[in-house]
């Protein structure tokens, strides 16, 4: 959709969508180990990308849960765009 908006020269709509995506991407980067934040966010949509190769502490798991909780409504809103 972002590409389509850009190609149609709907600059304001494309910019708005880009900033919404950036908010989600920034959230996913808050995990201690890449790509765990991306795994956590995508798991809210039913994707199973496996477990981290790195051991995860209780604090890191709590952070991943926070990412899931915050990402779920963000992804749902973006899916309806």
mmCIF file of N, CA and C in Angstrom:
data_model
loop_
_atom_site.group_PDB
_atom_site.id
_atom_site.type_symbol
_atom_site.label_atom_id
_atom_site.label_comp_id
_atom_site.label_asym_id
_atom_site.label_seq_id
_atom_site.Cartn_x
_atom_site.Cartn_y
_atom_site.Cartn_z
ATOM 1 N N UNK A 1 0.830 -1.185 0.000
ATOM 2 C CA UNK A 1 0.000 0.000 0.000
ATOM 3 C C UNK A 1 0.876 1.251 0.000
ATOM 4 N N UNK A 2 1.958 1.219 0.759
ATOM 5 C CA UNK A 2 2.844 2.377 0.816
ATOM 6 C C UNK A 2 3.372 2.708 -0.579
ATOM 7 N N UNK A 3 3.814 1.706 -1.293
ATOM 8 C CA UNK A 3 4.332 1.934 -2.645
ATOM 9 C C UNK A 3 3.245 2.496 -3.547
ATOM 10 N N UNK A 4 2.046 1.935 -3.454
ATOM 11 C CA UNK A 4 0.942 2.408 -4.289
ATOM 12 C C UNK A 4 0.634 3.871 -4.026
ATOM 13 N N UNK A 5 0.565 4.239 -2.746
ATOM 14 C CA UNK A 5 0.310 5.639 -2.403
ATOM 15 C C UNK A 5 1.396 6.541 -2.963
ATOM 16 N N UNK A 6 2.627 6.116 -2.853
ATOM 17 C CA UNK A 6 3.744 6.898 -3.373
ATOM 18 C C UNK A 6 3.655 7.017 -4.893
ATOM 19 N N UNK A 7 3.391 5.884 -5.558
ATOM 20 C CA UNK A 7 3.302 5.885 -7.022
ATOM 21 C C UNK A 7 2.153 6.763 -7.512
ATOM 22 N N UNK A 8 1.096 6.844 -6.724
ATOM 23 C CA UNK A 8 -0.054 7.684 -7.072
ATOM 24 C C UNK A 8 0.134 9.132 -6.637
ATOM 25 N N UNK A 9 1.319 9.430 -6.125
ATOM 26 C CA UNK A 9 1.685 10.783 -5.672
ATOM 27 C C UNK A 9 0.767 11.308 -4.570
ATOM 28 N N UNK A 10 0.323 10.382 -3.729
ATOM 29 C CA UNK A 10 -0.460 10.753 -2.551
ATOM 30 C C UNK A 10 0.527 10.875 -1.396
ATOM 31 N N UNK A 11 1.331 11.924 -1.478
ATOM 32 C CA UNK A 11 2.466 12.097 -0.575
ATOM 33 C C UNK A 11 2.066 12.121 0.895
ATOM 34 N N UNK A 12 1.018 12.864 1.231
ATOM 35 C CA UNK A 12 0.625 12.986 2.644
ATOM 36 C C UNK A 12 0.163 11.651 3.226
ATOM 37 N N UNK A 13 -0.618 10.899 2.453
ATOM 38 C CA UNK A 13 -1.076 9.594 2.926
ATOM 39 C C UNK A 13 0.096 8.616 3.046
ATOM 40 N N UNK A 14 1.004 8.670 2.086
ATOM 41 C CA UNK A 14 2.184 7.790 2.127
ATOM 42 C C UNK A 14 3.050 8.127 3.336
ATOM 43 N N UNK A 15 3.233 9.399 3.607
ATOM 44 C CA UNK A 15 4.044 9.824 4.753
ATOM 45 C C UNK A 15 3.410 9.370 6.061
ATOM 46 N N UNK A 16 2.098 9.517 6.158
ATOM 47 C CA UNK A 16 1.388 9.098 7.373
ATOM 48 C C UNK A 16 1.555 7.595 7.609
ATOM 49 N N UNK A 17 1.406 6.795 6.562
ATOM 50 C CA UNK A 17 1.570 5.356 6.684
ATOM 51 C C UNK A 17 3.012 4.999 7.035
ATOM 52 N N UNK A 18 3.962 5.684 6.417
ATOM 53 C CA UNK A 18 5.376 5.424 6.707
ATOM 54 C C UNK A 18 5.694 5.665 8.180
ATOM 55 N N UNK A 19 5.164 6.724 8.758
ATOM 56 C CA UNK A 19 5.430 7.002 10.168
ATOM 57 C C UNK A 19 4.754 5.987 11.085
ATOM 58 N N UNK A 20 3.593 5.471 10.684
ATOM 59 C CA UNK A 20 2.957 4.406 11.468
ATOM 60 C C UNK A 20 3.816 3.144 11.432
ATOM 61 N N UNK A 21 4.327 2.820 10.263
ATOM 62 C CA UNK A 21 5.213 1.659 10.135
ATOM 63 C C UNK A 21 6.495 1.859 10.934
ATOM 64 N N UNK A 22 7.025 3.058 10.894
ATOM 65 C CA UNK A 22 8.256 3.359 11.625
ATOM 66 C C UNK A 22 8.068 3.174 13.129
ATOM 67 N N UNK A 23 6.907 3.544 13.636
ATOM 68 C CA UNK A 23 6.617 3.352 15.066
ATOM 69 C C UNK A 23 6.677 1.862 15.425
ATOM 70 N N UNK A 24 6.088 1.024 14.585
ATOM 71 C CA UNK A 24 6.110 -0.424 14.822
ATOM 72 C C UNK A 24 7.528 -0.976 14.712
ATOM 73 N N UNK A 25 8.253 -0.564 13.701
ATOM 74 C CA UNK A 25 9.628 -1.046 13.508
ATOM 75 C C UNK A 25 10.507 -0.632 14.682
ATOM 76 N N UNK A 26 10.339 0.584 15.155
ATOM 77 C CA UNK A 26 11.105 1.057 16.311
ATOM 78 C C UNK A 26 10.790 0.210 17.536
ATOM 79 N N UNK A 27 9.517 -0.101 17.743
ATOM 80 C CA UNK A 27 9.119 -0.965 18.857
ATOM 81 C C UNK A 27 9.798 -2.331 18.753
ATOM 82 N N UNK A 28 9.811 -2.914 17.567
ATOM 83 C CA UNK A 28 10.394 -4.242 17.391
ATOM 84 C C UNK A 28 11.902 -4.234 17.638
ATOM 85 N N UNK A 29 12.541 -3.088 17.434
ATOM 86 C CA UNK A 29 13.978 -2.981 17.678
ATOM 87 C C UNK A 29 14.322 -2.803 19.152
ATOM 88 N N UNK A 30 13.319 -2.688 20.026
ATOM 89 C CA UNK A 30 13.612 -2.496 21.451
ATOM 90 C C UNK A 30 13.957 -3.796 22.167
ATOM 91 N N UNK A 31 13.830 -4.919 21.495
ATOM 92 C CA UNK A 31 14.221 -6.198 22.103
ATOM 93 C C UNK A 31 15.731 -6.233 22.276
ATOM 94 N N UNK A 32 16.168 -6.971 23.256
ATOM 95 C CA UNK A 32 17.603 -7.056 23.554
ATOM 96 C C UNK A 32 18.393 -7.651 22.405
ATOM 97 N N UNK A 33 17.860 -8.689 21.801
ATOM 98 C CA UNK A 33 18.571 -9.387 20.723
ATOM 99 C C UNK A 33 17.756 -9.341 19.442
ATOM 100 N N UNK A 34 18.404 -8.919 18.366
ATOM 101 C CA UNK A 34 17.760 -8.965 17.055
ATOM 102 C C UNK A 34 17.759 -10.412 16.594
ATOM 103 N N UNK A 35 16.725 -10.923 16.042
ATOM 104 C CA UNK A 35 15.431 -10.354 15.639
ATOM 105 C C UNK A 35 14.284 -10.718 16.581
ATOM 106 N N UNK A 36 14.566 -10.877 17.863
ATOM 107 C CA UNK A 36 13.538 -11.326 18.807
ATOM 108 C C UNK A 36 12.315 -10.418 18.849
ATOM 109 N N UNK A 37 12.507 -9.118 18.723
ATOM 110 C CA UNK A 37 11.372 -8.195 18.710
ATOM 111 C C UNK A 37 10.479 -8.408 17.499
ATOM 112 N N UNK A 38 11.102 -8.728 16.374
ATOM 113 C CA UNK A 38 10.335 -9.012 15.156
ATOM 114 C C UNK A 38 9.572 -10.323 15.311
ATOM 115 N N UNK A 39 10.220 -11.328 15.893
ATOM 116 C CA UNK A 39 9.534 -12.600 16.157
ATOM 117 C C UNK A 39 8.329 -12.384 17.070
ATOM 118 N N UNK A 40 8.545 -11.597 18.126
ATOM 119 C CA UNK A 40 7.470 -11.349 19.090
ATOM 120 C C UNK A 40 6.291 -10.654 18.419
ATOM 121 N N UNK A 41 6.564 -9.630 17.637
ATOM 122 C CA UNK A 41 5.489 -8.890 16.978
ATOM 123 C C UNK A 41 4.756 -9.772 15.965
ATOM 124 N N UNK A 42 5.488 -10.515 15.170
ATOM 125 C CA UNK A 42 4.856 -11.364 14.155
ATOM 126 C C UNK A 42 4.072 -12.513 14.776
ATOM 127 N N UNK A 43 4.458 -12.926 15.972
ATOM 128 C CA UNK A 43 3.714 -14.000 16.637
ATOM 129 C C UNK A 43 2.283 -13.569 16.950
ATOM 130 N N UNK A 44 2.044 -12.270 17.087
ATOM 131 C CA UNK A 44 0.683 -11.782 17.353
ATOM 132 C C UNK A 44 -0.227 -11.977 16.153
ATOM 133 N N UNK A 45 0.364 -12.219 14.974
ATOM 134 C CA UNK A 45 -0.414 -12.466 13.752
ATOM 135 C C UNK A 45 -0.433 -13.943 13.394
ATOM 136 N N UNK A 46 0.103 -14.793 14.288
ATOM 137 C CA UNK A 46 0.053 -16.228 14.069
ATOM 138 C C UNK A 46 1.271 -16.825 13.384
ATOM 139 N N UNK A 47 2.286 -16.019 13.137
ATOM 140 C CA UNK A 47 3.508 -16.536 12.523
ATOM 141 C C UNK A 47 4.415 -17.115 13.605
ATOM 142 N N UNK A 48 4.889 -18.317 13.391
ATOM 143 C CA UNK A 48 5.818 -18.940 14.325
ATOM 144 C C UNK A 48 7.192 -18.974 13.664
ATOM 145 N N UNK A 49 8.079 -18.139 14.139
ATOM 146 C CA UNK A 49 9.408 -18.032 13.542
ATOM 147 C C UNK A 49 10.468 -18.729 14.375
ATOM 148 N N UNK A 50 10.034 -19.574 15.298
ATOM 149 C CA UNK A 50 10.979 -20.319 16.112
ATOM 150 C C UNK A 50 11.461 -19.523 17.306
ATOM 151 N N UNK A 51 12.349 -20.164 18.047
ATOM 152 C CA UNK A 51 12.887 -19.548 19.261
ATOM 153 C C UNK A 51 14.239 -18.925 18.981
ATOM 154 N N UNK A 52 14.608 -18.024 19.856
ATOM 155 C CA UNK A 52 15.902 -17.363 19.755
ATOM 156 C C UNK A 52 17.030 -18.368 19.963
ATOM 157 N N UNK A 53 18.120 -18.136 19.287
ATOM 158 C CA UNK A 53 19.298 -18.978 19.501
ATOM 159 C C UNK A 53 19.995 -18.599 20.802
ATOM 160 N N UNK A 54 19.777 -17.370 21.235
ATOM 161 C CA UNK A 54 20.384 -16.878 22.471
ATOM 162 C C UNK A 54 19.489 -17.238 23.655
ATOM 163 N N UNK A 55 20.083 -17.539 24.797
ATOM 164 C CA UNK A 55 19.254 -17.729 25.999
ATOM 165 C C UNK A 55 18.564 -16.409 26.347
ATOM 166 N N UNK A 56 17.329 -16.496 26.814
ATOM 167 C CA UNK A 56 16.562 -15.292 27.139
ATOM 168 C C UNK A 56 16.305 -15.250 28.639
ATOM 169 N N UNK A 57 16.661 -14.138 29.250
ATOM 170 C CA UNK A 57 16.447 -13.967 30.694
ATOM 171 C C UNK A 57 14.972 -13.664 30.959
ATOM 172 N N UNK A 58 14.600 -13.671 32.227
ATOM 173 C CA UNK A 58 13.225 -13.349 32.607
ATOM 174 C C UNK A 58 12.888 -11.911 32.227
ATOM 175 N N UNK A 59 13.836 -11.003 32.419
ATOM 176 C CA UNK A 59 13.609 -9.595 32.046
ATOM 177 C C UNK A 59 13.421 -9.445 30.542
ATOM 178 N N UNK A 60 14.224 -10.162 29.772
ATOM 179 C CA UNK A 60 14.090 -10.098 28.314
ATOM 180 C C UNK A 60 12.757 -10.682 27.859
ATOM 181 N N UNK A 61 12.330 -11.776 28.494
ATOM 182 C CA UNK A 61 11.030 -12.369 28.144
ATOM 183 C C UNK A 61 9.900 -11.407 28.499
ATOM 184 N N UNK A 62 10.022 -10.717 29.626
ATOM 185 C CA UNK A 62 9.009 -9.726 30.013
ATOM 186 C C UNK A 62 8.966 -8.595 28.983
ATOM 187 N N UNK A 63 10.127 -8.184 28.493
ATOM 188 C CA UNK A 63 10.173 -7.136 27.472
ATOM 189 C C UNK A 63 9.531 -7.624 26.174
ATOM 190 N N UNK A 64 9.779 -8.873 25.807
ATOM 191 C CA UNK A 64 9.161 -9.423 24.598
ATOM 192 C C UNK A 64 7.636 -9.467 24.744
ATOM 193 N N UNK A 65 7.157 -9.767 25.935
ATOM 194 C CA UNK A 65 5.713 -9.770 26.174
ATOM 195 C C UNK A 65 5.152 -8.356 26.024
ATOM 196 N N UNK A 66 5.874 -7.358 26.521
ATOM 197 C CA UNK A 66 5.442 -5.963 26.356
ATOM 198 C C UNK A 66 5.403 -5.595 24.872
ATOM 199 N N UNK A 67 6.395 -6.063 24.122
ATOM 200 C CA UNK A 67 6.412 -5.800 22.681
ATOM 201 C C UNK A 67 5.184 -6.431 22.028
ATOM 202 N N UNK A 68 4.876 -7.677 22.389
ATOM 203 C CA UNK A 68 3.686 -8.343 21.833
ATOM 204 C C UNK A 68 2.421 -7.549 22.141
ATOM 205 N N UNK A 69 2.293 -7.119 23.392
ATOM 206 C CA UNK A 69 1.092 -6.395 23.817
ATOM 207 C C UNK A 69 0.945 -5.063 23.091
ATOM 208 N N UNK A 70 2.051 -4.370 22.880
ATOM 209 C CA UNK A 70 1.994 -3.077 22.184
ATOM 210 C C UNK A 70 1.877 -3.255 20.674
ATOM 211 N N UNK A 71 2.494 -4.306 20.140
ATOM 212 C CA UNK A 71 2.495 -4.504 18.686
ATOM 213 C C UNK A 71 1.142 -4.967 18.162
ATOM 214 N N UNK A 72 0.440 -5.764 18.939
ATOM 215 C CA UNK A 72 -0.814 -6.352 18.456
ATOM 216 C C UNK A 72 -1.804 -5.301 17.952
ATOM 217 N N UNK A 73 -2.140 -4.271 18.745
ATOM 218 C CA UNK A 73 -3.085 -3.271 18.225
ATOM 219 C C UNK A 73 -2.486 -2.427 17.094
ATOM 220 N N UNK A 74 -1.176 -2.222 17.122
ATOM 221 C CA UNK A 74 -0.539 -1.454 16.051
ATOM 222 C C UNK A 74 -0.648 -2.204 14.725
ATOM 223 N N UNK A 75 -0.375 -3.503 14.755
ATOM 224 C CA UNK A 75 -0.434 -4.315 13.542
ATOM 225 C C UNK A 75 -1.877 -4.417 13.058
ATOM 226 N N UNK A 76 -2.819 -4.581 13.979
ATOM 227 C CA UNK A 76 -4.226 -4.661 13.596
ATOM 228 C C UNK A 76 -4.664 -3.372 12.902
ATOM 229 N N UNK A 77 -4.231 -2.249 13.436
ATOM 230 C CA UNK A 77 -4.596 -0.956 12.836
ATOM 231 C C UNK A 77 -3.965 -0.814 11.457
ATOM 232 N N UNK A 78 -2.713 -1.228 11.322
ATOM 233 C CA UNK A 78 -2.048 -1.141 10.022
ATOM 234 C C UNK A 78 -2.668 -2.104 9.015
ATOM 235 N N UNK A 79 -3.150 -3.229 9.476
ATOM 236 C CA UNK A 79 -3.768 -4.214 8.591
ATOM 237 C C UNK A 79 -5.079 -3.698 7.997
ATOM 238 N N UNK A 80 -5.699 -2.787 8.706
ATOM 239 C CA UNK A 80 -6.980 -2.257 8.215
ATOM 240 C C UNK A 80 -6.801 -1.043 7.314
ATOM 241 N N UNK A 81 -5.563 -0.602 7.130
ATOM 242 C CA UNK A 81 -5.309 0.568 6.268
ATOM 243 C C UNK A 81 -5.549 0.247 4.817
#
